Short mmCIF file of C-alpha atoms and ligand atoms in Angstrom, two decimals:
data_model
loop_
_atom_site.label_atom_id
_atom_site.label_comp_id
_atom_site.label_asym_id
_atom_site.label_seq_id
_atom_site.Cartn_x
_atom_site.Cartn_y
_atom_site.Cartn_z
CA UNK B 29 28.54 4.51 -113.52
CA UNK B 30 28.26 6.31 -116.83
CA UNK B 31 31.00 6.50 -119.00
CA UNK B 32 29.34 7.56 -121.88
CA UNK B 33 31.53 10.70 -122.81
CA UNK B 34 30.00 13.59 -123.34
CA UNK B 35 31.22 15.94 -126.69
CA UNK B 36 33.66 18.22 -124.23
CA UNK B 37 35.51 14.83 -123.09
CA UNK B 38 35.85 13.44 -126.65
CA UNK B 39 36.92 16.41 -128.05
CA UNK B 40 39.63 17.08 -124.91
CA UNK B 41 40.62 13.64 -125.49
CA UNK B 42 41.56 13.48 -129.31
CA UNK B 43 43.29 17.50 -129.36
CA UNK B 44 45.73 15.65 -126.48
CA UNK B 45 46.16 12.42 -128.52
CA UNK B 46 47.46 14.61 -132.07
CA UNK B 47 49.01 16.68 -130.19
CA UNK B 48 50.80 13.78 -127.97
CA UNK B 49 50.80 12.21 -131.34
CA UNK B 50 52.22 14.78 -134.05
CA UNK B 51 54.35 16.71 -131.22
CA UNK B 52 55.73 14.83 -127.98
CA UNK B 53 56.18 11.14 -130.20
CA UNK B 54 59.04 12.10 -131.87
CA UNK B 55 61.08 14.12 -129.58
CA UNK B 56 60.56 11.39 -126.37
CA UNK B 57 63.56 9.44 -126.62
CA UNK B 58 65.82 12.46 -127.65
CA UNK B 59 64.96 14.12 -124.50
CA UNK B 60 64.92 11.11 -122.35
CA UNK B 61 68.27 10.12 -123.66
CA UNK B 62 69.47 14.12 -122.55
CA UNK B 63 67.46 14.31 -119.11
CA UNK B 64 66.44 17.54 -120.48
CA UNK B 65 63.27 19.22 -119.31
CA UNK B 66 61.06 19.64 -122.59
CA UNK B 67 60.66 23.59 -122.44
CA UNK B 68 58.91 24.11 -126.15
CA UNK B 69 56.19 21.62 -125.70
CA UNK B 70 55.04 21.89 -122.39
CA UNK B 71 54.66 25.84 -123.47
CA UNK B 72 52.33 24.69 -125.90
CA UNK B 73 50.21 22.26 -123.78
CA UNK B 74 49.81 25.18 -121.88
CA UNK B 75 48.27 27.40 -125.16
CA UNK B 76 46.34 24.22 -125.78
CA UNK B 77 45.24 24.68 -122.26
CA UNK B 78 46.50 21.17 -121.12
CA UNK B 79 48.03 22.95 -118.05
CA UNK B 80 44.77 24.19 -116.22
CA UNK B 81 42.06 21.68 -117.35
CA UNK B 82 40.22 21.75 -114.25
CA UNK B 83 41.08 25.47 -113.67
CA UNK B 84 37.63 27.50 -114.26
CA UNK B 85 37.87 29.99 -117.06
CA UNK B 86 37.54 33.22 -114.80
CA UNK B 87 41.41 32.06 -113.33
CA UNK B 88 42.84 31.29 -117.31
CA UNK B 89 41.91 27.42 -117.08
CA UNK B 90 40.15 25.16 -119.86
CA UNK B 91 37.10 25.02 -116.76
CA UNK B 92 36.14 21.00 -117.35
CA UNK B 93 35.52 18.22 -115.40
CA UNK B 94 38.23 15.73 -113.57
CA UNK B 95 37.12 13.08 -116.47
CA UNK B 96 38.39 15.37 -119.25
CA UNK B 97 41.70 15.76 -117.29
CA UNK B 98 42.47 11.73 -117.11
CA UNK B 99 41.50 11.56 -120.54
CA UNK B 100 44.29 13.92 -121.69
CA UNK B 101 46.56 12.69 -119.62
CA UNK B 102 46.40 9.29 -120.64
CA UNK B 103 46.83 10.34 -123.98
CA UNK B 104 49.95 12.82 -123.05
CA UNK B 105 51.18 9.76 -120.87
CA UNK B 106 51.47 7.46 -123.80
CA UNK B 107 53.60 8.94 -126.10
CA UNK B 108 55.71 10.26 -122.75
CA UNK B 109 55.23 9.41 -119.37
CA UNK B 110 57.57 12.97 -118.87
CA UNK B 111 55.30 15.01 -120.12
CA UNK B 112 52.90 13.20 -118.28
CA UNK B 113 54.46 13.91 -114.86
CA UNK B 114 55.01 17.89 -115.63
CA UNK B 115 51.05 17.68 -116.84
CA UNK B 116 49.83 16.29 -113.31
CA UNK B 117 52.14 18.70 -110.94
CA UNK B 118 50.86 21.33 -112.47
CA UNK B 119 47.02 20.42 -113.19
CA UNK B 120 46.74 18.70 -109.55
CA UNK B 121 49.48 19.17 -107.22
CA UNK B 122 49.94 23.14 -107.99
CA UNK B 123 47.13 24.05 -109.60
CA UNK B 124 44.08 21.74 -107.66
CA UNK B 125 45.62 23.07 -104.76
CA UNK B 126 45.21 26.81 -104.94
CA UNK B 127 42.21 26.33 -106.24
CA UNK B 128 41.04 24.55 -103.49
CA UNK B 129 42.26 26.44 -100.36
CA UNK B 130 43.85 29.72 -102.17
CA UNK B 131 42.24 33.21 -101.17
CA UNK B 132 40.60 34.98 -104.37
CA UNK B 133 43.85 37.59 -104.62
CA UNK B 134 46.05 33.82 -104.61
CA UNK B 135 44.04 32.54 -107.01
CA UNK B 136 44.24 35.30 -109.27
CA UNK B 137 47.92 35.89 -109.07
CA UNK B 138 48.88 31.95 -109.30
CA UNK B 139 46.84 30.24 -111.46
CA UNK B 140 46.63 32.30 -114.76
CA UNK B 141 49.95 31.67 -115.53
CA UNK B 142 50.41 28.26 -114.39
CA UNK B 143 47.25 26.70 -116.10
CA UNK B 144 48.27 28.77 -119.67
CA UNK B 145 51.78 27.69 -119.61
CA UNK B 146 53.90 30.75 -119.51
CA UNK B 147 54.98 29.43 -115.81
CA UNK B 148 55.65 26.59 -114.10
CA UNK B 149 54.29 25.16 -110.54
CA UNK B 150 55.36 22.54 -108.36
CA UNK B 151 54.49 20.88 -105.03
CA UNK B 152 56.80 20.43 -102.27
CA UNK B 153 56.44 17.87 -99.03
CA UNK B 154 58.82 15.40 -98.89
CA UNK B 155 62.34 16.21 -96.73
CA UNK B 156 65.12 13.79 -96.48
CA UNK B 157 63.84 12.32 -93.29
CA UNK B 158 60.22 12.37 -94.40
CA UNK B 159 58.47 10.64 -97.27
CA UNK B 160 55.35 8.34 -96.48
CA UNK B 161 55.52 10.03 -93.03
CA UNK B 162 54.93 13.20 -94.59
CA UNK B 163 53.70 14.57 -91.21
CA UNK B 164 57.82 14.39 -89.45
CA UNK B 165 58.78 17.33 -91.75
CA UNK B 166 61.51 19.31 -90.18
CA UNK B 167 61.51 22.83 -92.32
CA UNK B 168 60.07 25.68 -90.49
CA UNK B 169 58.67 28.65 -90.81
CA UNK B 170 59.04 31.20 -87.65
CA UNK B 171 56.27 34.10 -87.83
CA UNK B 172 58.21 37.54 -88.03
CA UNK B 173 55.72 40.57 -87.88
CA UNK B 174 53.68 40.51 -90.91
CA UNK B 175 55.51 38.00 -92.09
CA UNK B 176 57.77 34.01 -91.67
CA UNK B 177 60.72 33.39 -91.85
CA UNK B 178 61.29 29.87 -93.42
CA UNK B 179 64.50 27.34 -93.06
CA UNK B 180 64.89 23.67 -94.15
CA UNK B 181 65.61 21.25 -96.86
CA UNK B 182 62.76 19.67 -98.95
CA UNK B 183 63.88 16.90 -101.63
CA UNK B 184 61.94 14.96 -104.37
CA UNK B 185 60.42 17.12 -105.76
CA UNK B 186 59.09 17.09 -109.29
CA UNK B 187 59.51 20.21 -111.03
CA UNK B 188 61.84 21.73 -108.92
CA UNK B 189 64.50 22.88 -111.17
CA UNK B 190 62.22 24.86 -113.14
CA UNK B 191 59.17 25.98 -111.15
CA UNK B 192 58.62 29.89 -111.00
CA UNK B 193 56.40 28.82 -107.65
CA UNK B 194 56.52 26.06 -105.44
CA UNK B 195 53.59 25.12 -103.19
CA UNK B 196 55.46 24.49 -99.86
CA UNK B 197 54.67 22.81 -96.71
CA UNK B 198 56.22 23.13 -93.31
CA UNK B 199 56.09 22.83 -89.81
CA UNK B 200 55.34 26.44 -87.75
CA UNK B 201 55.08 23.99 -84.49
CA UNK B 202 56.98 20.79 -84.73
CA UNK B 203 55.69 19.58 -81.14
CA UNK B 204 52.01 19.34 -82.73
CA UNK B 205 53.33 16.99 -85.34
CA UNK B 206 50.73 17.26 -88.25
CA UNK B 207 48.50 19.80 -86.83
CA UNK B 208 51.30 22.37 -86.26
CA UNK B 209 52.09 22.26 -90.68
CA UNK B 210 51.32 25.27 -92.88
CA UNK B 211 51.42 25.76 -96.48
CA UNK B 212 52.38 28.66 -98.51
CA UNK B 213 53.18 30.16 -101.45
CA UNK B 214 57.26 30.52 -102.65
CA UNK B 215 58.08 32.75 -105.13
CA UNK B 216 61.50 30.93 -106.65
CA UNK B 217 63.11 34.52 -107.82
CA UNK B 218 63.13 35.50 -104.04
CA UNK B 219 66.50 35.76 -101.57
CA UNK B 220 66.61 32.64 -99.29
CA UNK B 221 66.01 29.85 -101.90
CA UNK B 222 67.96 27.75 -103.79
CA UNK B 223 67.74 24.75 -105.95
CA UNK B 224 69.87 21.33 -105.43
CA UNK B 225 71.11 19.27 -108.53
CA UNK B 226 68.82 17.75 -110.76
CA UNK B 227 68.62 14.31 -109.67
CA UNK B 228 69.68 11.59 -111.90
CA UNK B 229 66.62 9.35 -112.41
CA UNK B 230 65.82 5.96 -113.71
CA UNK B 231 63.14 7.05 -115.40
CA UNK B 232 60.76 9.96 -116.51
CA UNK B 233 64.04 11.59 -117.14
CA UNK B 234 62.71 14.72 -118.94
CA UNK B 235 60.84 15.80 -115.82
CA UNK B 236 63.20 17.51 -113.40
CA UNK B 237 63.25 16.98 -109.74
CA UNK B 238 65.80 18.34 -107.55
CA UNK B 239 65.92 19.40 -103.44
CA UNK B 240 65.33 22.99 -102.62
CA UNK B 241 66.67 24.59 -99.85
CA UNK B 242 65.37 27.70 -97.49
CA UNK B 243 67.80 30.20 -95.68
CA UNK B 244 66.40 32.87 -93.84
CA UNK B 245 63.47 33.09 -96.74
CA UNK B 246 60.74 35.63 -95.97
CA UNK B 247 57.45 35.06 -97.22
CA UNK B 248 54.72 37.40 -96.28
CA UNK B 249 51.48 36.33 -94.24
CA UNK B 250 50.04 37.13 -97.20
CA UNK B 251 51.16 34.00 -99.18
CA UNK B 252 50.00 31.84 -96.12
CA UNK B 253 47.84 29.21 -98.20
CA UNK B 254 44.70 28.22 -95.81
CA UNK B 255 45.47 28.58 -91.71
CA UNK B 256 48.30 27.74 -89.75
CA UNK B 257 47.83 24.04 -88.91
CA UNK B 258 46.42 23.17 -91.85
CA UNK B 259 49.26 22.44 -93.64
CA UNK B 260 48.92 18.38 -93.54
CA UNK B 261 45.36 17.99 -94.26
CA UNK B 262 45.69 20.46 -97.14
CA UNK B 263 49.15 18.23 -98.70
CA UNK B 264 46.82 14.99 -98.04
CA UNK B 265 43.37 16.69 -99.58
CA UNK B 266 45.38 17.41 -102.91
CA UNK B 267 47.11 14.33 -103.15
CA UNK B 268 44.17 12.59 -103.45
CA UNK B 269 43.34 14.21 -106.25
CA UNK B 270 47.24 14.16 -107.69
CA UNK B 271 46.71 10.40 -107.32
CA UNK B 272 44.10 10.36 -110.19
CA UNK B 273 46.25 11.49 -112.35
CA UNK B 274 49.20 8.80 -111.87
CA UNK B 275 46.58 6.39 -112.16
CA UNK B 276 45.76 7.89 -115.53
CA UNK B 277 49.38 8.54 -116.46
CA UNK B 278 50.01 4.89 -115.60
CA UNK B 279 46.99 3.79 -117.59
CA UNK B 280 48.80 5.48 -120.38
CA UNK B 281 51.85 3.84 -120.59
CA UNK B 282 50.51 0.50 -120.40
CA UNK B 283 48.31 1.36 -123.32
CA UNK B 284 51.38 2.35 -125.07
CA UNK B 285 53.40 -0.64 -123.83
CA UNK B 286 50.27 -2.75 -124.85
CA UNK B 287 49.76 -1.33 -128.48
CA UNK B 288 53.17 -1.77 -129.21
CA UNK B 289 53.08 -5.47 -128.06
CA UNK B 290 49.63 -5.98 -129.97
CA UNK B 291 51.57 -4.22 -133.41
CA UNK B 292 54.87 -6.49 -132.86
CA UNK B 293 52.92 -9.56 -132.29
CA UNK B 294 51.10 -9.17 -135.73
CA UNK B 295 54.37 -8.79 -137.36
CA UNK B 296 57.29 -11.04 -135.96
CA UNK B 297 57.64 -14.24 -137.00
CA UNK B 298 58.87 -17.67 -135.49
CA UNK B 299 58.88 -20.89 -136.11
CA UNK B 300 56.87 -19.73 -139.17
CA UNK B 301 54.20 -17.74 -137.49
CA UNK B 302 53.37 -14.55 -136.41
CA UNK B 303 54.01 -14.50 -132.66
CA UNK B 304 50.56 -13.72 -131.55
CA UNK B 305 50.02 -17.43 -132.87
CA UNK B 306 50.94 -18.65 -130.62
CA UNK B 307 49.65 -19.36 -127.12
CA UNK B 308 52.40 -18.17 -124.87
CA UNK B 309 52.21 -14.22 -126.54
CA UNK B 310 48.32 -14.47 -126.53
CA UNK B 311 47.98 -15.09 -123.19
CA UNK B 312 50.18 -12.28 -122.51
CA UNK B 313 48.20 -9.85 -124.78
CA UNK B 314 45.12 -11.20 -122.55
CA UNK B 315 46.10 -9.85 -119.20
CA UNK B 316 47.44 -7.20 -120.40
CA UNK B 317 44.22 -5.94 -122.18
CA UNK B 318 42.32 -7.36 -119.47
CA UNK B 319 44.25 -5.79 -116.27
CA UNK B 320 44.33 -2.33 -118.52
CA UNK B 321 40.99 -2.06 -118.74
CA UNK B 322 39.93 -2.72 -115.02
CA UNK B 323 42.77 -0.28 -114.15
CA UNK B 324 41.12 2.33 -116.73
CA UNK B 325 38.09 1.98 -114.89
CA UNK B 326 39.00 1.87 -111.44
CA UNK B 327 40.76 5.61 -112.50
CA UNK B 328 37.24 6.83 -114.32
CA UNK B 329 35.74 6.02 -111.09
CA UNK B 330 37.51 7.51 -108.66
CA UNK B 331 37.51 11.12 -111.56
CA UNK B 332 33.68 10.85 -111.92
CA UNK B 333 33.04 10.87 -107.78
CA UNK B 334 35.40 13.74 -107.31
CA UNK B 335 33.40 15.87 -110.24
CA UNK B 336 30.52 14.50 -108.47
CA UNK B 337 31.40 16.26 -105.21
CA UNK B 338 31.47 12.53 -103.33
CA UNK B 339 34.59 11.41 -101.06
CA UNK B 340 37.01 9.65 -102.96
CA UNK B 341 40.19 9.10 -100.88
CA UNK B 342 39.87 5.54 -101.44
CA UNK B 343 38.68 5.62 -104.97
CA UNK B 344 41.76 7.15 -105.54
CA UNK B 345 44.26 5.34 -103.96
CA UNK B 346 42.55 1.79 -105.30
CA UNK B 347 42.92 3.29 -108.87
CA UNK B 348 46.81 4.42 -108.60
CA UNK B 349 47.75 1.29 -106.83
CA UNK B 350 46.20 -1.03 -109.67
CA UNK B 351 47.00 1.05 -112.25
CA UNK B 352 50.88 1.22 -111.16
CA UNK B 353 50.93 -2.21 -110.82
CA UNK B 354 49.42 -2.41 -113.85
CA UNK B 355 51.69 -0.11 -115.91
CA UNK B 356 54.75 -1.87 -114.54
CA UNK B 357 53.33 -5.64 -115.38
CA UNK B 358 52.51 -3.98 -118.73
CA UNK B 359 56.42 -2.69 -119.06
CA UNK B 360 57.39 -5.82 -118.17
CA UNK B 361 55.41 -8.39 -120.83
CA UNK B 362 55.95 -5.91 -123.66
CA UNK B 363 59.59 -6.70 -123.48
CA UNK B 364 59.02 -9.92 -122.95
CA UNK B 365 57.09 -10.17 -125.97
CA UNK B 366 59.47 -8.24 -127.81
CA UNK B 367 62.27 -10.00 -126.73
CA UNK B 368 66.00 -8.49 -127.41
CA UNK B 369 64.17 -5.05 -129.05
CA UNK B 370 62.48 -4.90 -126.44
CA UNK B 371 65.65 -4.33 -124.08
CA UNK B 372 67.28 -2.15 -126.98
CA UNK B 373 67.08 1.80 -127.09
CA UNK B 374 66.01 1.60 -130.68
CA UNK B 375 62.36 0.83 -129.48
CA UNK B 376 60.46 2.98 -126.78
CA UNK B 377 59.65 -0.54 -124.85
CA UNK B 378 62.51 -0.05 -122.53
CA UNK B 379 61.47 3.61 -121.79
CA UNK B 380 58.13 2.31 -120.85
CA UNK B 381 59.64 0.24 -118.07
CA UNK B 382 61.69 2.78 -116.64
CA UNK B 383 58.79 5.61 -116.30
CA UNK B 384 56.36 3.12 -115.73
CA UNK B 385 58.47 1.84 -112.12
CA UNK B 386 57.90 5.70 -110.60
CA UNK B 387 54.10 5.33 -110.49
CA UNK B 388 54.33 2.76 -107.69
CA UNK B 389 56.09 5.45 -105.60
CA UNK B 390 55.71 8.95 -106.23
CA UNK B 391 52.71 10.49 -104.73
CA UNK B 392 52.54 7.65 -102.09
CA UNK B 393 54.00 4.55 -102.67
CA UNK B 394 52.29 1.36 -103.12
CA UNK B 395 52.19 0.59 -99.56
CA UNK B 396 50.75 3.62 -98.31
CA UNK B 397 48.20 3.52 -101.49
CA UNK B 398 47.08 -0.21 -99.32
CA UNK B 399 47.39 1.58 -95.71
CA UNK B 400 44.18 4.44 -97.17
CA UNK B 401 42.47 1.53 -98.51
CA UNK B 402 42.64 -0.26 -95.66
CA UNK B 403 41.96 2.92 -92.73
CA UNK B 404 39.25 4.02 -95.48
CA UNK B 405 37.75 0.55 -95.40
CA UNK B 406 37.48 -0.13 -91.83
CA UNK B 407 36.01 3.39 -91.05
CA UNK B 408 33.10 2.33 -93.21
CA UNK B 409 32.62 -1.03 -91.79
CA UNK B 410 33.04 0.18 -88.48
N1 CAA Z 13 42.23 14.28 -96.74
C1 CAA Z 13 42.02 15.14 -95.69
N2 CAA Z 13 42.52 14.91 -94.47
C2 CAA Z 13 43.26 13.80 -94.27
C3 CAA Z 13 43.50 12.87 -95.30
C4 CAA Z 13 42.95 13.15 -96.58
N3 CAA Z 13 43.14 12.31 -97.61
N4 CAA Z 13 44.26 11.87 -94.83
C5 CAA Z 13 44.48 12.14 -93.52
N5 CAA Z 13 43.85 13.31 -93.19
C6 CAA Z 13 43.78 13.95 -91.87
C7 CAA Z 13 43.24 12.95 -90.82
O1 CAA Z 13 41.83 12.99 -90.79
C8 CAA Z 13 43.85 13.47 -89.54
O2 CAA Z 13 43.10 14.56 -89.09
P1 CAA Z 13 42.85 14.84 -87.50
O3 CAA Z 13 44.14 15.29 -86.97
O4 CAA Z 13 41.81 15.93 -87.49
O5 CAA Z 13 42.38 13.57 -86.92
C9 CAA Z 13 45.20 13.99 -90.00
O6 CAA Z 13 45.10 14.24 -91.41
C10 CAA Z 13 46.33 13.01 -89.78
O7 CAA Z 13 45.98 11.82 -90.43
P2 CAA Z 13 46.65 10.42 -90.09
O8 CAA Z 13 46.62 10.22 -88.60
O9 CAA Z 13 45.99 9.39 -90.93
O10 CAA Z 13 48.14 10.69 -90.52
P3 CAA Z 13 49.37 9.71 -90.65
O11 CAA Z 13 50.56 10.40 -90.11
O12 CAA Z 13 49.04 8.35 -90.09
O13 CAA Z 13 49.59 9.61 -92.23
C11 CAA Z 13 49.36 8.73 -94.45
C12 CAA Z 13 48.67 9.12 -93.11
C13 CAA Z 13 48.25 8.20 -95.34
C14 CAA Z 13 50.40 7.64 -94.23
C15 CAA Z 13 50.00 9.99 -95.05
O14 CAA Z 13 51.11 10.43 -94.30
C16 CAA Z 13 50.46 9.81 -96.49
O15 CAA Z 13 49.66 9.83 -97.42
N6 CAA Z 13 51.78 9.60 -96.70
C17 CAA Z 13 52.34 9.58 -98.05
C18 CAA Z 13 52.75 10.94 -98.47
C19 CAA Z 13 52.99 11.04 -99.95
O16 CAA Z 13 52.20 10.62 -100.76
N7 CAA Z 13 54.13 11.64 -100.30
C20 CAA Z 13 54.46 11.92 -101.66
C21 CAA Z 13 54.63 13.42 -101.79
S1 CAA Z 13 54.60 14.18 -103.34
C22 CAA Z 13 55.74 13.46 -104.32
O17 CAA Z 13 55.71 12.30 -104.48
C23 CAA Z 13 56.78 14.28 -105.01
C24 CAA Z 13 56.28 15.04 -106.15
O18 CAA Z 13 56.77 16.14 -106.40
C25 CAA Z 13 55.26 14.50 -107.04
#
C-alpha cells in the first residue's frame, strides 16, 4: 500500500482542516447544546465543494478520489462529529448512490445541487421493524400506470428533517423478501410525505434524523433508481462505501479526543508533575496513539481498493468496526485523563463521547460490521 499523498489529497486535506478549524470549532458546542442543524456552514462546505468530493466535475462535484474524501472528513469529523455525519450522507449515502446506479437524466437533476450545497440528500432504509435486517422492510410501492404509488413508515434516518430528496427503499413484492426491494428517488416538496419529530439524540445532536412517512405518494417510473428488485443489493452496494466514511469520521474524533488528552497531559499537574509523567496517563496516551493509527490505516485501505476498482466489502466493514471501537475507547480515556473536565460541558471531551458511541451503530452496527467479515472471510477460504 502507498500512502504517499499525492498534491490533490494534501491540498483537500488542509482547505477541510482551516476550514473545520477557523469555521465549525467554535460554533460545535453552541449547536450541540441547541440540537440545531448547522444550516450556514454546511452551505459553505458545499461552495468549498466538501459535499460532492467524489462527484465528477461534469455532475457539479470536486471529481477526486475516495482517499481525498476520508481525508476531509477526518478533518471535518474532528472539530464536529455533526458535521461529519451531514458530510458522509450526502458524499456516500445520497450522492455515491446516484452516481452509481442513477440514469444520466438522474444524475443530472440530483447531484448538482446536492454535491454544491444549495440542497440537501439523505438515505432512507431502516423501518421500525427493520434495522440490521434491512431486507424485512414493510413500505411499499404499488405500480400505478406510469407510475407507484408508495405507503409506509421509514425511521432513523439521518438528514431527514431537512433533505430536499431522500433516496428511498422499499418493497414492490414483500413475498420475495430482498429481491422484491426497489429504490427511488423522493422529492420531499411532493403530496404524500411527511416528516416525524426530530429525534432527541445522545449524540451528534446537530445532525437531524427524524421518521418519514408515505401516504398515497406518487412517484413516477421515472424516478425508479436501477430495476425493480434491486433495491437491497443497491442499499448494501452503497453502504459499503458509507461505511468508509464512519470509519474516517470515527478516526476523527479520536484524533480530537487524543490531541486534547496529549495537550492536557503536558499541562496539568499532580503530585508535582505534569500528568503525562507519569506512567498510568502514558500508557493511556500509548494505546490511544497506537489503536488510532491502525484504525487510520485499516480506513486508507479499504478508500485506496475502492478507487482502485477492487472489492472491498470487507475492507470496509474491518475499518468501521475498529475504528468505532476505536473512537469510543478514545472518548473514553480522554476523560479519564482529564478527569472532572473531562465530564464537564466546559471542555469538548464529553461531546466526543457522545458522537463518538453512534459510530458503532449507524450504518450497521458492530455486530453486523463482524457478520460481513466473517461471510466475506469464509467465501474466500472456501
Ligand atoms: N453488495 C452487493 N450485494 C450484496 C452485499 C453487498 N455488500 N451484501 C449482500 N448482497 C447481496 C447478496 O449477494 C445476496 O444476493 P443474492 O440474492 O443474489 O444471493 C443479497 O444481497 C442478500 O444478501 P444476504 O443473504 O447476505 O442478506 P441478509 O438478509 O443475510 O443481510 C446483512 C445481510 C449484512 C445483515 C445486511 O442486511 C446488512 O448489512 N444489515 C445492516 C443494514 C444497515 O447497515 N442499516 C443501516 C442503515 S443506514 C443508517 O444507519 C441510517 C442513516 O441514515 C445513516
Amino acid at each position: 500500500m502507498d500512502f504517499d499523498l499525492t498534491e490533490e489529497q494534501q491540498q483537500i486535506r488542509e482547505l477541510a482542516r482551516e476550514f473545520a478549524q477557523k469555521e465549525i470549532a467554535p460554533v460545535a458546542a453552541e449547536f450541540d447544546a441547541k440540537g440545531e442543524f448547522p444550516y450556514e456552514t454546511i452551505k459553505k462546505m458545499g461552495e468549498l465543494g466538501l459535499m460532492g468530493i467524489e462527484i465528477p466535475t461534469e455532475y457539479g462535484g470536486a471529481g477526486l478520489d475516495t482517499l481525498c474524501y476520508v481525508l476531509a472528513l477526518e478533518e471535518i469529523s474532528k472539530a464536529d462529529a455533526s458535521h461529519g455525519t451531514i458530510m458522509s450522507v450526502n458524499n456516500s449515502l445520497f450522492g455515491y448512490g446516484i452516481y452509481k446506479f442513477g440514469t444520466p437524466a438522474q444524475k443530472q437533476k440530483y447531484l448538482e445541487p446536492v454535491a454544491s450545497g444549495k440542497k440537501n440528500g439523505a438515505y432512507s432504509l431502516t423501518e421500525p421493524q427493520s434495522g440490521s435486517d434491512a431486507g424485512n422492510m414493510k413500505t411499499r410501492a404499488v405500480p400505478q400506470g406510469d407510475a407507484y404509488v408508495i405507503n409506509g413508515r421509514k425511521s432513523w434516518v439521518t438528514s431527514g428533517p431537512v433533505a430536499d430528496f431522500v433516496l428511498l427503499f422499499v418493497t414492490v413484492n414483500p413475498e420475495l423478501k430482498h429481491k422484491g426491494t426497489s429504490a427511488f428517488m423522493i422529492d420531499t416538496t411532493q403530496p404524500g410525505f411527511a416528516r416525524g419529530k426530530v429525534e432527541p439524540k445522545l449524540g451528534i445532536r446537530a445532525s437531524a434524523t427524524c421518521e418519514l412517512f408515505f401516504d398515497n405518494y406518487r412517484v413516477p417510473a421515472s424516478e425508479r433508481i436501477g430495476q425493480d428488485g434491486d433495491g437491497f443489493k443497491i442499499a448494501m452496494t452503497i453502504l459499503d462505501a458509507g461505511r468508509i466514511g464512519i470509519a474516517a469520521q470515527a478516526v476523527g474524533i479520536a484524533q480530537a479526543a487524543f490531541e486534547a488528552s496529549v495537550k492536557y497531559a503536558q499541562e496539568r499537574e499532580a503530585f508535582g508533575s505534569k500528568i503525562g509523567e507519569f506512567q498510568a496517563i502514558q500508557w493511556m496516551l500509548a494505546d490511544m496513539a497506537t489503536r488510532i493509527e491502525a484504525a487510520r490505516l485499516l480506513t486508507y485501505s479499504a478508500a485506496l481498493k475502492k478507487t482502485n476498482g477492487e472489492k472491498y466489502s470487507r475492507d470496509a466493514s474491518m475499518a468501521k468496526l475498529y475504528a468505532s471501537e476505536v473512537a469510543t475507547f478514545a472518548a473514553d480515556c480522554a476523560i479519564q485523563i482529564h478527569g472532572g473536565m473531562g465530564y464537564s460541558k466546559e471542555l469538548p471531551i464529553e461531546r466526543y463521547y457522545r458522537d463518538a458511541r453512534i459510530t458503532r451503530i449507524y450504518e450497521g452496527t458492530s455486530e453486523i460490521q463482524r457478520t460481513v467479515i466473517a461471510r466475506e472471510t469464509l467465501k474466500t477460504f472456501s
